[in-house]
Tab-separated table of C-alpha atoms in Angstrom:
chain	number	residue	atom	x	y	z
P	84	UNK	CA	-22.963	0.558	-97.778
P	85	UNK	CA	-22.120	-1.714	-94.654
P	86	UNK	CA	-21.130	-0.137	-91.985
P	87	UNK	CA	-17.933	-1.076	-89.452
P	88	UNK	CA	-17.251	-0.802	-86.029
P	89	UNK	CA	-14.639	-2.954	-84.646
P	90	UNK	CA	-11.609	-1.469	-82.404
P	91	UNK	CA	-8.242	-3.072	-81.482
P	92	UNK	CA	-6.498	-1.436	-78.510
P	93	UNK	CA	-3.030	-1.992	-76.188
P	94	UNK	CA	-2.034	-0.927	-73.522
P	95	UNK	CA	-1.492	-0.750	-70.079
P	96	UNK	CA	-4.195	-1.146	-67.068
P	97	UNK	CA	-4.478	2.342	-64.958
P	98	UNK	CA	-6.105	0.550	-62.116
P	99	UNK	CA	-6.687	-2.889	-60.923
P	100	UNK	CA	-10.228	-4.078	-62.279
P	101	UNK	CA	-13.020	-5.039	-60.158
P	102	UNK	CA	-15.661	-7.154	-60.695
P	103	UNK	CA	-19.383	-6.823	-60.147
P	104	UNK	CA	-22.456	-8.294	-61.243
P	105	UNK	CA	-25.765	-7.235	-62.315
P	106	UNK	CA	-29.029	-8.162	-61.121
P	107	UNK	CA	-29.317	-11.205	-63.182
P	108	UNK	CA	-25.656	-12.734	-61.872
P	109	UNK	CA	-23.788	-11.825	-64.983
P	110	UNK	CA	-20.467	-10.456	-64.180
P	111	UNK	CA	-18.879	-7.148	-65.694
P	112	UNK	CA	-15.382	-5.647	-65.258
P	113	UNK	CA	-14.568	-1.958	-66.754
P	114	UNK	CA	-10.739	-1.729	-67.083
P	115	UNK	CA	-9.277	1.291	-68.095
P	116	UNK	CA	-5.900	1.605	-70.754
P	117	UNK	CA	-3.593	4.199	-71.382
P	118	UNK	CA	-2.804	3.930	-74.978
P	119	UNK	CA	0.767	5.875	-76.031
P	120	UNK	CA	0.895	7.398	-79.379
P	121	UNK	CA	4.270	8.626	-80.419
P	122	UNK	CA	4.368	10.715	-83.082
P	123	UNK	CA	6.641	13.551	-85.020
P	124	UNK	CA	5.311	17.425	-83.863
P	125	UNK	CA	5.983	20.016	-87.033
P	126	UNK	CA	8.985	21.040	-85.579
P	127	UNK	CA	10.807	17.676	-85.801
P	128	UNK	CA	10.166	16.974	-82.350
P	129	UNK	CA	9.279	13.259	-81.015
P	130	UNK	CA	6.205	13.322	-79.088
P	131	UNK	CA	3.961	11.287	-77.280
P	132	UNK	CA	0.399	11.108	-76.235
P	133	UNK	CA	-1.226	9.159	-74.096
P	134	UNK	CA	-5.465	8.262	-74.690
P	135	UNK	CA	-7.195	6.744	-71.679
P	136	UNK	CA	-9.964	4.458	-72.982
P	137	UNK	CA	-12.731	2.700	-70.719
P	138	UNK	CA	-13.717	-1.142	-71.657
P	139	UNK	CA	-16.075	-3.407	-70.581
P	140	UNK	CA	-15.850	-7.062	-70.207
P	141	UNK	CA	-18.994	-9.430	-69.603
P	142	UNK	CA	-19.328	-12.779	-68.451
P	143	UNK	CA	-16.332	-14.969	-67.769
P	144	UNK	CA	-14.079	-13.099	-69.572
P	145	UNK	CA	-14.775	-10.167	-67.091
P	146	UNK	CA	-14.238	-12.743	-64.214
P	147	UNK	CA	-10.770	-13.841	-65.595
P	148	UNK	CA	-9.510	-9.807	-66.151
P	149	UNK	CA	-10.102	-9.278	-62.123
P	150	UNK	CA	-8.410	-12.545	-61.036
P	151	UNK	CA	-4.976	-12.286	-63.552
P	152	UNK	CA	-5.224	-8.769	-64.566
P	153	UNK	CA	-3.177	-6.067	-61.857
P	154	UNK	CA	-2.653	-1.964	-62.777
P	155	UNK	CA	0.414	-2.190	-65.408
P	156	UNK	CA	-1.067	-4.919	-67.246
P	157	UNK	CA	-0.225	-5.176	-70.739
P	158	UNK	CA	-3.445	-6.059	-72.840
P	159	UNK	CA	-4.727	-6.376	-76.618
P	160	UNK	CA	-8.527	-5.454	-76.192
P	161	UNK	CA	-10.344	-6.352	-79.564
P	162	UNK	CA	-14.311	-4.867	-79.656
P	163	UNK	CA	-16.465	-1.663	-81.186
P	164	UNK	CA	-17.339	1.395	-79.724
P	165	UNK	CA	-20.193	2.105	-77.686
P	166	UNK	CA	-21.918	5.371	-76.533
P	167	UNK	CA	-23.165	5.755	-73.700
P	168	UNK	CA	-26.163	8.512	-72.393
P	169	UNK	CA	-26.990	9.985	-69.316
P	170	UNK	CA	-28.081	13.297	-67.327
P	171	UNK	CA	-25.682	14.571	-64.612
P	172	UNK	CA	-27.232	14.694	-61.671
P	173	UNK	CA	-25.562	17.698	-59.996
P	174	UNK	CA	-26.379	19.891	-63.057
P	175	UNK	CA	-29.212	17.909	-65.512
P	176	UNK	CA	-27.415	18.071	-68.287
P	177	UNK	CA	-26.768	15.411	-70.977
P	178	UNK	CA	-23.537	13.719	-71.031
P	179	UNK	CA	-22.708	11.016	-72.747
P	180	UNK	CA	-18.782	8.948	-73.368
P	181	UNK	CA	-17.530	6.706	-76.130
P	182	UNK	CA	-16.526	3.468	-74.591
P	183	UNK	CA	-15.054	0.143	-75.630
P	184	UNK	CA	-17.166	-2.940	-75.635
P	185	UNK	CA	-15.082	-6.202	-75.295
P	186	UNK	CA	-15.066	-9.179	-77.215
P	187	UNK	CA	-11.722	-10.294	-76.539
P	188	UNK	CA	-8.892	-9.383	-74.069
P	189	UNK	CA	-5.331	-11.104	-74.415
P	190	UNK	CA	-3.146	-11.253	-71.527
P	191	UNK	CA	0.224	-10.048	-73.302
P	192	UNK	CA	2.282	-9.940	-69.957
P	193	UNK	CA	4.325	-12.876	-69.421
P	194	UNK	CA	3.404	-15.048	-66.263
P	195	UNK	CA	6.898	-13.962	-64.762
P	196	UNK	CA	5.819	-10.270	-64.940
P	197	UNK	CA	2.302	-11.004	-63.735
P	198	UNK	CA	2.984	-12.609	-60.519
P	199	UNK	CA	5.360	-9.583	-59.495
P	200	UNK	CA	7.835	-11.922	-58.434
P	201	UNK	CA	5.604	-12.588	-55.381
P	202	UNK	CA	3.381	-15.182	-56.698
P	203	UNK	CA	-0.453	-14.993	-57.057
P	204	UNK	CA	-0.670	-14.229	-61.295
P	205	UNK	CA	-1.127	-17.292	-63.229
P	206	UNK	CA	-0.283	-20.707	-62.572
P	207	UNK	CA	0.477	-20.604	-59.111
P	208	UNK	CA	-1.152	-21.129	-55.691
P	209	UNK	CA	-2.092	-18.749	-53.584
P	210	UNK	CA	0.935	-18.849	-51.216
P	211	UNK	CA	2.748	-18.628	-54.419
P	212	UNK	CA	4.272	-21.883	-54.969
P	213	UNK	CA	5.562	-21.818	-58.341
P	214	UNK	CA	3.046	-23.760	-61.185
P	215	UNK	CA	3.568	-27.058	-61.675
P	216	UNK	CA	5.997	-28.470	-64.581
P	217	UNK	CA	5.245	-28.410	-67.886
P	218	UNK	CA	5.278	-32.193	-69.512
P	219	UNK	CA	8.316	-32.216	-72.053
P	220	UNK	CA	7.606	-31.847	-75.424
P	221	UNK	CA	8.943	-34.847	-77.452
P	222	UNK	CA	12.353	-34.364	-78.762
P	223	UNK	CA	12.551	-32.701	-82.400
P	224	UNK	CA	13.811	-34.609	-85.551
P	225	UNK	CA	16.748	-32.526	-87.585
P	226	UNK	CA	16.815	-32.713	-90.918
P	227	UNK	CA	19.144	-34.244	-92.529
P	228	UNK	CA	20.657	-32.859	-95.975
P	229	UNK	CA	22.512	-36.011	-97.877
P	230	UNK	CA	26.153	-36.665	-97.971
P	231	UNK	CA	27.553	-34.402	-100.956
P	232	UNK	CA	31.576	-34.640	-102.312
P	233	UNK	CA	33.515	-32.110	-101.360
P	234	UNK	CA	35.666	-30.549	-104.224
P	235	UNK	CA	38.340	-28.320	-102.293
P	236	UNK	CA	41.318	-29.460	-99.881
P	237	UNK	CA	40.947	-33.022	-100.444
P	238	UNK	CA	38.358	-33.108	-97.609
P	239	UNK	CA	36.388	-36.128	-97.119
P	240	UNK	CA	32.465	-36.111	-98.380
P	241	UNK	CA	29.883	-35.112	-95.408
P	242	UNK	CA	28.898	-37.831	-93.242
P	243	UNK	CA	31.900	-39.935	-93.812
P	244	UNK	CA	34.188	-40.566	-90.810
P	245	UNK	CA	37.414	-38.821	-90.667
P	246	UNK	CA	40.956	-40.227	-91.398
P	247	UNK	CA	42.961	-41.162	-88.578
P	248	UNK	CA	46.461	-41.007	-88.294
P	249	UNK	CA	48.294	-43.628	-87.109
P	250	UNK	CA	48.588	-43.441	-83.576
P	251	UNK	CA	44.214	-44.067	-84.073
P	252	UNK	CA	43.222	-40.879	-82.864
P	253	UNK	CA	41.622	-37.834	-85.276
P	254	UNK	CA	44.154	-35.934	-86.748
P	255	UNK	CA	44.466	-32.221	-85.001
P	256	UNK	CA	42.906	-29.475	-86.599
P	257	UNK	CA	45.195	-27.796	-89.227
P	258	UNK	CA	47.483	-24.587	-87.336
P	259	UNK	CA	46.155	-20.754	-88.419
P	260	UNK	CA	48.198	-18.881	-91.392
P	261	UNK	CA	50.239	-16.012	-90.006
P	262	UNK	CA	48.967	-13.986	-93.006
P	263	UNK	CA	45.418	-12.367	-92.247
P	264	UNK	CA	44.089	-10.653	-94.512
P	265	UNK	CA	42.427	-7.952	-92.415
């Protein structure tokens, strides 16, 4: 039978990341999340938990987390699980920690909300001049339905101009009934 290991994660950054590079010049980030749970207790009670999970990002992707990314972040992490090993120096014992291995991370918080209202996030320079305009998006055709007759109040048919009176001006919308119904 195949096996699976694939994890999707949000949450929010606990500290800002930082980037660093190993011996061959490949950059690495580890961010950590706290992921809430909410959940109902056996007495009825809402409650919440909160999981902090470690994640590493490689390469560019790890480069882009330290320059965007700030503690509070909101991010989707997609990636599998990966244990790592190693003996404690103060004691010599084994240890070893379940960690999150990257494939993806998506920015969820808007640009707004990453620039902190000072600037710096995304898009803007780093005096915080706001980005530059977006182009306009061409203008969206509507849909027309065609003209249909109207069957009630001797209304005209959709799409056909409306009867003027005779001083050549629209005639005034009819006055409401005194007798609501509600």
């Amino acid at each position: 039978m195949p096996d699976l290991n694939r994890v999707q994660l949000m949450g929010r950054l606990t500290f800002d990341p930082e980037l660093r590079r190993i011996p061959n010049g490949t950059a690495v980030s580890e961010l950590r999340m706290a992921v809430n749970r909410s959940f109902q207790g056996r007495d009825g009670e809402r409650r919440e938990e909160v999981l902090y999970i470690d994640v590493t990002v490689w390469d560019r992707q790890a480069e882009n987390c330290c320059q965007y990314l700030r503690r509070g972040s909101l991010v989707f992490v997609e990636g599998s699980l990966k244990m790592d090993q190693w003996d404690d120096k103060t004691t010599g014992e084994k240890r070893s920690k379940v960690r999150v291995q990257a494939d993806r991370v998506q920015f969820l918080d808007s640009r707004r909300d990453a620039q902190g209202g000072g600037g710096g996030g995304y898009g803007g320079d780093e005096y915080g001049a706001p980005p530059p305009p977006r182009e306009a998006a061409p203008p969206r055709r509507e849909r027309r339905e065609p003209a249909r007759e109207r069957d009630y109040d001797d209304a005209p048919p959709r799409g056909a101009p409306a009867p003027a009176n005779s001083g050549g001006r629209a005639a005034a919308p009819p006055e409401p009934e005194d007798d609501i119904p509600f």
